XYZ file of C-alpha atoms in Angstrom:
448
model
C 47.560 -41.733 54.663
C 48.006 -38.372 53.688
C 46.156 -38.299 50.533
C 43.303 -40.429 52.227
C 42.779 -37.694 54.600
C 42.499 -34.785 52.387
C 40.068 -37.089 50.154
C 38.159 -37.708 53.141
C 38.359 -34.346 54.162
C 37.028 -33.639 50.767
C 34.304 -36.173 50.152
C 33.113 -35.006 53.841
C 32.555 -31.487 52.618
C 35.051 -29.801 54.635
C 36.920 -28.169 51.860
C 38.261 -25.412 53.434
C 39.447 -27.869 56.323
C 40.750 -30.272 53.381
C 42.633 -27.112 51.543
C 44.086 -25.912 54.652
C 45.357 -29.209 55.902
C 47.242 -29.406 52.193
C 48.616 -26.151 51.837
C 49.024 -24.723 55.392
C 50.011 -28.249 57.065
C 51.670 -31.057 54.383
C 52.696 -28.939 51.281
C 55.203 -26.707 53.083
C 56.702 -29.532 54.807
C 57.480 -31.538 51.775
C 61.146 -31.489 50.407
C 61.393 -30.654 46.556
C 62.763 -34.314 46.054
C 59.355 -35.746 47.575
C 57.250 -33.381 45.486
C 58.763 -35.263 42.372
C 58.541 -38.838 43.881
C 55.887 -41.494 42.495
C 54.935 -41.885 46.115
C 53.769 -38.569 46.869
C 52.045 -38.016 43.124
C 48.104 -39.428 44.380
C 48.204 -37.052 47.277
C 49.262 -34.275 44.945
C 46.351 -34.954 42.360
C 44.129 -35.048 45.235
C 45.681 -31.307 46.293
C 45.120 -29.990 42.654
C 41.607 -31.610 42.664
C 41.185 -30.089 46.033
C 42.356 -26.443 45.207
C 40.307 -26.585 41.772
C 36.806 -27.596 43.560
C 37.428 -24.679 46.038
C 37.862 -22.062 43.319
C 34.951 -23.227 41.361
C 32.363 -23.428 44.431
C 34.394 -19.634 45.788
C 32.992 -18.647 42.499
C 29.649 -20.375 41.376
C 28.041 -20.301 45.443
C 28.476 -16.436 45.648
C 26.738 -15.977 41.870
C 23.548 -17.821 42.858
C 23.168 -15.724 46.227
C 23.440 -12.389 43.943
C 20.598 -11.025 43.111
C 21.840 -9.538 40.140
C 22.096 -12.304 38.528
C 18.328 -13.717 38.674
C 18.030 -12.144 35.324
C 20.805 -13.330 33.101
C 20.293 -16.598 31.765
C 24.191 -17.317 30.820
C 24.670 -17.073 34.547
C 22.452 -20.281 34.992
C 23.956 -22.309 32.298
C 27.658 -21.487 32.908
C 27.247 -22.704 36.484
C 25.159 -25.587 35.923
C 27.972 -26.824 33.083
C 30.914 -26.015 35.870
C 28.968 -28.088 38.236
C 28.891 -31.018 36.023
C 32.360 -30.428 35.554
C 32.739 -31.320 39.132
C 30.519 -34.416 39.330
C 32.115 -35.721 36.225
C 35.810 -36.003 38.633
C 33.897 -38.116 41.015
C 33.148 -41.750 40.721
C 29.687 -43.287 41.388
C 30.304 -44.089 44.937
C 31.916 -40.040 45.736
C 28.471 -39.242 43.824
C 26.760 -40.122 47.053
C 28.820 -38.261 49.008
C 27.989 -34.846 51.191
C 30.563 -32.851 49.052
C 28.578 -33.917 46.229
C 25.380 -33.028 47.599
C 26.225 -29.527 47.589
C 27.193 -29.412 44.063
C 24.116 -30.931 43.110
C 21.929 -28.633 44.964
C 24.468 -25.752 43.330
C 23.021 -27.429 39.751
C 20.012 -27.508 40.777
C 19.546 -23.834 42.128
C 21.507 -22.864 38.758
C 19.058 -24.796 36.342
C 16.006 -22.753 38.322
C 17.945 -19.282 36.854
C 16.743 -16.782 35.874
C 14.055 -14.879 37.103
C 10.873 -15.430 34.388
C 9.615 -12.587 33.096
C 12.638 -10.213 32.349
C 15.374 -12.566 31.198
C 14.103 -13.164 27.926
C 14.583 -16.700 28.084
C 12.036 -18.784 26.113
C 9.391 -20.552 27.513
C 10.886 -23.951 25.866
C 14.126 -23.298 27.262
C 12.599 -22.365 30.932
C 10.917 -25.893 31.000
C 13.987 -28.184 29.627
C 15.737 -26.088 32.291
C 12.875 -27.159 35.155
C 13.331 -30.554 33.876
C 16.596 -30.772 34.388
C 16.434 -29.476 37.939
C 13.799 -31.838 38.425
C 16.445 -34.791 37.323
C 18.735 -33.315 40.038
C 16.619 -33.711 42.999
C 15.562 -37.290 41.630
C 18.874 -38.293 41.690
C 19.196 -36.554 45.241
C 16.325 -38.470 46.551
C 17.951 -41.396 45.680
C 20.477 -40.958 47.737
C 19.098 -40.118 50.754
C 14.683 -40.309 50.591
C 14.365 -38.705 53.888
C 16.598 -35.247 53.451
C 13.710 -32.711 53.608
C 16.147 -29.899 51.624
C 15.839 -32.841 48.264
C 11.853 -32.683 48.808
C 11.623 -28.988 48.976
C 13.124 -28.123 46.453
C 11.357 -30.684 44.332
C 8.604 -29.021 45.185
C 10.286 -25.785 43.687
C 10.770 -27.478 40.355
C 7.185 -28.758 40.363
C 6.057 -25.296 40.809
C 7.926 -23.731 38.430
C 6.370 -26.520 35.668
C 2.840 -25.657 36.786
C 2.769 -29.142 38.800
C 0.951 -27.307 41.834
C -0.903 -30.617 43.535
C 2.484 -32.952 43.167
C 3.878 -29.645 44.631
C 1.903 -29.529 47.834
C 2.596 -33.340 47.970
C 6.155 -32.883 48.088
C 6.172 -29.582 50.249
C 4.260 -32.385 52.528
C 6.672 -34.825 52.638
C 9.482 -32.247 53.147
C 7.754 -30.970 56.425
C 7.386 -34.857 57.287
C 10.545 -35.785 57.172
C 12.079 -32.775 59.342
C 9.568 -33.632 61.755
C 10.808 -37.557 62.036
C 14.242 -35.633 62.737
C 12.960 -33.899 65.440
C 12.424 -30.174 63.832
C 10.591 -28.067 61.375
C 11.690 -27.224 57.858
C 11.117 -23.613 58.021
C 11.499 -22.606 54.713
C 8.909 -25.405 53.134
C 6.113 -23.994 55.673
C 6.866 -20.523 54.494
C 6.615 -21.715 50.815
C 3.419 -24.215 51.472
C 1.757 -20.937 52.994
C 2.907 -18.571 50.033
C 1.238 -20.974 48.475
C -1.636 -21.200 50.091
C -1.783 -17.015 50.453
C -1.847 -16.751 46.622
C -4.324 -19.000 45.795
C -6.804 -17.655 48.228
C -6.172 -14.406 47.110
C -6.645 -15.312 43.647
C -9.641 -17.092 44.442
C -11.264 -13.940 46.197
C -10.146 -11.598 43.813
C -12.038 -13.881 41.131
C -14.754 -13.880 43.191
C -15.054 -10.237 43.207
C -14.530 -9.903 39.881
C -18.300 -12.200 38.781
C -19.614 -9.877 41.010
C -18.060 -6.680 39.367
C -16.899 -5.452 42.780
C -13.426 -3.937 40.840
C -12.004 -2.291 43.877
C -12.089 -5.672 45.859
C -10.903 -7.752 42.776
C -8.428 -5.095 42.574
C -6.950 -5.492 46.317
C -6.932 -9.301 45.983
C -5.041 -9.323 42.899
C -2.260 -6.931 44.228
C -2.120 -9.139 47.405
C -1.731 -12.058 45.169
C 1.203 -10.236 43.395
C 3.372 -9.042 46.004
C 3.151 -12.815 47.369
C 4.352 -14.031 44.264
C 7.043 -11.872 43.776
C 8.434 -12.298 47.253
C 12.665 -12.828 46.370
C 12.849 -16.111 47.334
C 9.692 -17.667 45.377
C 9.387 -14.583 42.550
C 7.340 -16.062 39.634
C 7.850 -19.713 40.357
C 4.795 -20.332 38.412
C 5.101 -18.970 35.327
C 1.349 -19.516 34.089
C -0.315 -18.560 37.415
C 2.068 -15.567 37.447
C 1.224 -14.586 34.056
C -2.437 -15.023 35.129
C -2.554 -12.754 38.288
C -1.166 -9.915 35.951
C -3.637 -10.856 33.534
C -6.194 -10.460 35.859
C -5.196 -7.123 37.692
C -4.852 -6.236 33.397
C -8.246 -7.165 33.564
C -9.715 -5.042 36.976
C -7.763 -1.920 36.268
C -9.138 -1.717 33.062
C -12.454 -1.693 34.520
C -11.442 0.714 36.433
C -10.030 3.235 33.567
C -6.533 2.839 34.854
C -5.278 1.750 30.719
C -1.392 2.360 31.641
C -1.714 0.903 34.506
C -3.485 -2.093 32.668
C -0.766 -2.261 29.613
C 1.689 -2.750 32.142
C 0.217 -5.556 33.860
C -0.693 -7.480 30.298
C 3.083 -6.827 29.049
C 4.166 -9.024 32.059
C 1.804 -11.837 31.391
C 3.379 -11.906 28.036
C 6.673 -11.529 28.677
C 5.777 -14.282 31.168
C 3.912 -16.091 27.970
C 4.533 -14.958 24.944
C 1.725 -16.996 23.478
C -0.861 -16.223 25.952
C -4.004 -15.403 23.923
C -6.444 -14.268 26.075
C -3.532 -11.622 27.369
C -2.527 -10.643 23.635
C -6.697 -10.097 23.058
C -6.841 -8.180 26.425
C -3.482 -5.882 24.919
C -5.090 -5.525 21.941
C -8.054 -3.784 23.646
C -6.184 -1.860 26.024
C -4.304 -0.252 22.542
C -7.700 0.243 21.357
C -8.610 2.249 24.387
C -5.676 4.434 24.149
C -5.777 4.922 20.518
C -2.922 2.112 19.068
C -4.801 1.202 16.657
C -2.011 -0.364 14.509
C -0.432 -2.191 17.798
C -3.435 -3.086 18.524
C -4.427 -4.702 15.116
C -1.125 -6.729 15.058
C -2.248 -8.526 18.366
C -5.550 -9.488 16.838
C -3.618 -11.029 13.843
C -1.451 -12.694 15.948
C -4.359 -14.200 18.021
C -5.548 -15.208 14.765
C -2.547 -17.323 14.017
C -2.613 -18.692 17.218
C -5.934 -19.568 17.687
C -8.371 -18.531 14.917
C -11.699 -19.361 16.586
C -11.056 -17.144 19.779
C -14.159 -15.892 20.470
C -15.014 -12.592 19.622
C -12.040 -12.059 17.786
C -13.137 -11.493 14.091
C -15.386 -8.853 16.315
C -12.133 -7.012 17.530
C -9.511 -7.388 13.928
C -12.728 -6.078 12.025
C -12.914 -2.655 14.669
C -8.763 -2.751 14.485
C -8.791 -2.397 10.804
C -11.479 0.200 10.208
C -10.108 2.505 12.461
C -6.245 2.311 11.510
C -7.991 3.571 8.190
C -10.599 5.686 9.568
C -10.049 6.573 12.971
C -13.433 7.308 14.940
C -13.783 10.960 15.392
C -14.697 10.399 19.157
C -13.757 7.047 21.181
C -17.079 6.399 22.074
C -15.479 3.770 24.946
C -13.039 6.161 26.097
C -16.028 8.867 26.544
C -17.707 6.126 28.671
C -14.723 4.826 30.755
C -15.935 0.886 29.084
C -13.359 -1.799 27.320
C -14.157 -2.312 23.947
C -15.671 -5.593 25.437
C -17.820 -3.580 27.367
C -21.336 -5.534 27.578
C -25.286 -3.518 27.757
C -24.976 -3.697 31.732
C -21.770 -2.187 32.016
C -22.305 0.366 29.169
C -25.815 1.127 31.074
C -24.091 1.702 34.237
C -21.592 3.697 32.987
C -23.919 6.077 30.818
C -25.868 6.759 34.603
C -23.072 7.443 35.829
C -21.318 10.078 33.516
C -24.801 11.778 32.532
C -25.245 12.431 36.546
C -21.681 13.805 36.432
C -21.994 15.660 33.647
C -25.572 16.889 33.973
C -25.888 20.689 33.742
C -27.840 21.293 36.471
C -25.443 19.638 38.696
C -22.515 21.654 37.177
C -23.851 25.693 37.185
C -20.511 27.097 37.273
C -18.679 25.237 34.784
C -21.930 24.588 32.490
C -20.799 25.013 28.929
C -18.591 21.951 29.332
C -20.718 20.345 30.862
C -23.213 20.942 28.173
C -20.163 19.475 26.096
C -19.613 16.291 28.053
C -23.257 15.466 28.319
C -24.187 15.792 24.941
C -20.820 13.398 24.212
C -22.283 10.759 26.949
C -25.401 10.589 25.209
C -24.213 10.075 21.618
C -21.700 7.448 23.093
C -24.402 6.035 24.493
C -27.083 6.031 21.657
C -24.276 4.402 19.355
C -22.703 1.909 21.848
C -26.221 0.950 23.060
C -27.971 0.236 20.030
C -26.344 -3.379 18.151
C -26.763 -2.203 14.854
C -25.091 1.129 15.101
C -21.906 -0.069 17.581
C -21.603 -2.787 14.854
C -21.339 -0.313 12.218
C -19.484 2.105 14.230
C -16.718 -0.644 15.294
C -16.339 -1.227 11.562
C -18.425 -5.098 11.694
C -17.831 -7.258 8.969
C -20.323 -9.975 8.724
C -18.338 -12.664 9.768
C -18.072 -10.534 12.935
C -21.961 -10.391 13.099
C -22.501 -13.807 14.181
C -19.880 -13.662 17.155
C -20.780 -13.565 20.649
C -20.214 -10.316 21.934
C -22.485 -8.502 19.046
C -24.986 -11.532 19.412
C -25.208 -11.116 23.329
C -25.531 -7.348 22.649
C -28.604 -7.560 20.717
C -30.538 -9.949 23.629
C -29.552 -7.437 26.221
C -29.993 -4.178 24.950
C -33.415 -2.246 23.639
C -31.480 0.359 20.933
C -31.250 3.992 22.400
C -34.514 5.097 20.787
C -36.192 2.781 22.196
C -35.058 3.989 25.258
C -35.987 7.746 24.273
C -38.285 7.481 21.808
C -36.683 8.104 18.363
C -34.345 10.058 19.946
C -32.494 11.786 22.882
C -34.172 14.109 24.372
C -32.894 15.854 27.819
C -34.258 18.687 29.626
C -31.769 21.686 31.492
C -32.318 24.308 33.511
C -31.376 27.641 31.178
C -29.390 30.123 32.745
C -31.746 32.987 33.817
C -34.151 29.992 35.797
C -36.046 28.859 32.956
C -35.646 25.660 31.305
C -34.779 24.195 27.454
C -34.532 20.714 25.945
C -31.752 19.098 23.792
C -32.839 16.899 21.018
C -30.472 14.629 19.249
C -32.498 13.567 16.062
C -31.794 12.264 13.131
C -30.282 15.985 11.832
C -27.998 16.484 15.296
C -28.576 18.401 18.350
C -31.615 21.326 18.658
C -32.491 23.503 21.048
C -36.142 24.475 22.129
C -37.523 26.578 25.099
């Protein structure tokens, strides 16, 4: 009787009811003589088995409610194995039981560690992990169907492999099924709405970003971030995750911000290492700030990884010029452009930096401005003319016939067209009058 009611006490999930009925209640009242007897020997393996699953869930529960330990992979696997230490004492029918419920969902929340992103852990590894996890709430399910808990987090694990519809589904059937109990499952409507939030958010800043509004695209993207690394849902799904960064990579590049950029872009590939279009956008981003040698090894790598990404014979021909010959003058970096810049953007930003920098609208700090303006306008005349950005960038003919220098050459006149065989810009001189600068074929002249 005694050992059936600490195994009951057990199998119920009453541990610390079930260890202090043993130790407080029947232990102390046994003689030495009945510790030793045959007849007293199952409830004293049920004691042992009692005090072991007590110290093992004192242990494991506290380690997956730290949030210290979202980042250390070993955390996750050492608890998952101790928890399958546990289910491998019970028999099929104690499988099914509420004690072993909670050491499932103790496997389950330990095969969803770590964080993604900082851990190192490999995206291989991340998945087998998910799958596993997956396998634990299947297993739940069959159990009980209708325990909203099993379908929310198997919505978790679909998330986390990229499953975002079957997801939704199961977020769905979660809220269902606490509603047929007569309540609300808050923390599946909190996750269905993060949910929700990011994609929207995504969606806009996307939006914004076709129609080159950076600031917006900017503000959506940032709202899409902080939803997605909210504690309890941070980076669920890795490839979206990797993608928002991507895409704030993306705007704040736009925008001139490169640190700001390189940061983003690192996370999307610690996210995925073999994220292409992220290595590509690195690879510019080093260009911008004058890697050239970091930024030619993630050209090569894109070319291992997929050697028909377009444009990309475009970028690893500009890479390797200038980690020989490095450009005198950035011509981007003058103009605030990407190395992808296209003629609409490099138009725009010309207008732009020759208003700032126009003499006549800088009289007490003219000499630089001089300086600046005549920079603008050579970035300008090279960048804007396909044939001399394709030399410039260091074009190999196999670069010629990519898209970007292809699409350059419908859009854009050359600058002389624009000016006539050359630049030639009118100030106001110092004393009232007025001069022009030239650029020609021999430099910059003055005339008055």
């Amino acid at each position: 009787a005694n050992e059936r009611c600490a195994r009951c006490l057990l199998l119920r999930n009453c541990l610390e009811q079930a260890y202090g009925f043993c130790y407080k209640q029947r232990i102390p009242a046994l003689s030495e003589e009945q510790k030793k007897s045959q007849e007293w020997q199952p409830f004293l393996q049920t004691v042992r088995r009692i005090a072991h699953h007590v110290h093992v869930l004192r242990q494991v529960e506290p380690m997956l409610d730290d949030k210290n330990n979202m980042l250390d992979e070993r955390i996750g696997i050492s608890i998952a194995k101790e928890c399958d230490g546990l289910l491998e004492l019970l028999s099929d029918t104690e499988k099914r039981s509420p004690f072993a419920v909670r050491v499932y969902f103790a496997k389950l929340r330990a095969c969803l560690l770590p964080m993604p992103g900082d851990s190192g852990q490999s995206p291989d590894k991340r998945k087998l992990m998910s799958k596993e996890a997956l396998g634990v709430c299947d297993q739940l399910l069959k159990g009980d169907p209708t325990w909203p808990d099993s379908h929310h987090w198997r919505a978790r694990c679909l998330v986390r492999l990229g499953r975002r519809r079957e997801a939704r589904e199961a977020l769905n059937e979660a809220a269902r099924c606490a509603k047929e109990r007569g309540g609300e499952h808050i923390i599946t409507k909190e996750l269905f709405e993060s949910m929700s939030l990011i994609d929207a958010q995504k969606e806009q800043g996307n939006v914004a970003y076709k129609r080159q509004d950076w600031k917006a695209a900017l503000a959506a993207y940032d709202a899409a971030v902080r939803e997605d690394e909210q504690d309890f849902r941070k980076r669920m799904d890795v490839e979206l995750s990797a993608q928002l960064y991507f895409n704030r990579s993306s705007v704040r590049s736009k925008l001139g911000h490169a640190e700001l950029a390189l940061d983003d872009v690192n996370l999307a590939l610690r996210l995925l290492p073999t994220y292409t279009k992220a290595l590509v956008r690195r690879g510019l981003i080093y260009m911008d700030l004058g890697q050239y040698v970091n930024a030619s090894n993630d050209f090569e790598m894109v070319a291992r990884l997929e050697p028909k990404f377009a444009g990309l014979q475009e970028c690893r021909s500009r890479a390797r010029q200038w980690v020989l010959r490095p450009p005198k003058q950035n011509h981007y970096t003058i103009l605030g452009i990407g190395q992808d810049a296209g003629a609409a953007e490099i138009k725009r930003a010309y207008r732009a930096l020759a208003l700032k920098w126009h003499p006549d609208k800088n009289p007490d700090n003219r000499e630089k401005a001089e300086k600046m303006f005549k920079q603008v306008l050579e970035a300008f005349e090279i960048l804007s003319d396909p044939q001399k950005r394709f030399e410039y960038d260091g074009g190999s003919e196999d670069a010629r016939g990519q898209p970007t220098y292809q699409a350059y050459g419908q859009q854009f006149h050359s600058a002389h067209q624009f000016y006539g065989g050359g630049f030639n810009v009118r100030f106001r001189g110092p004393q009232g009058g007025h001069y022009s600068a030239r650029r020609g074929p021999q430099g910059w002249s003055r005339s008055y």
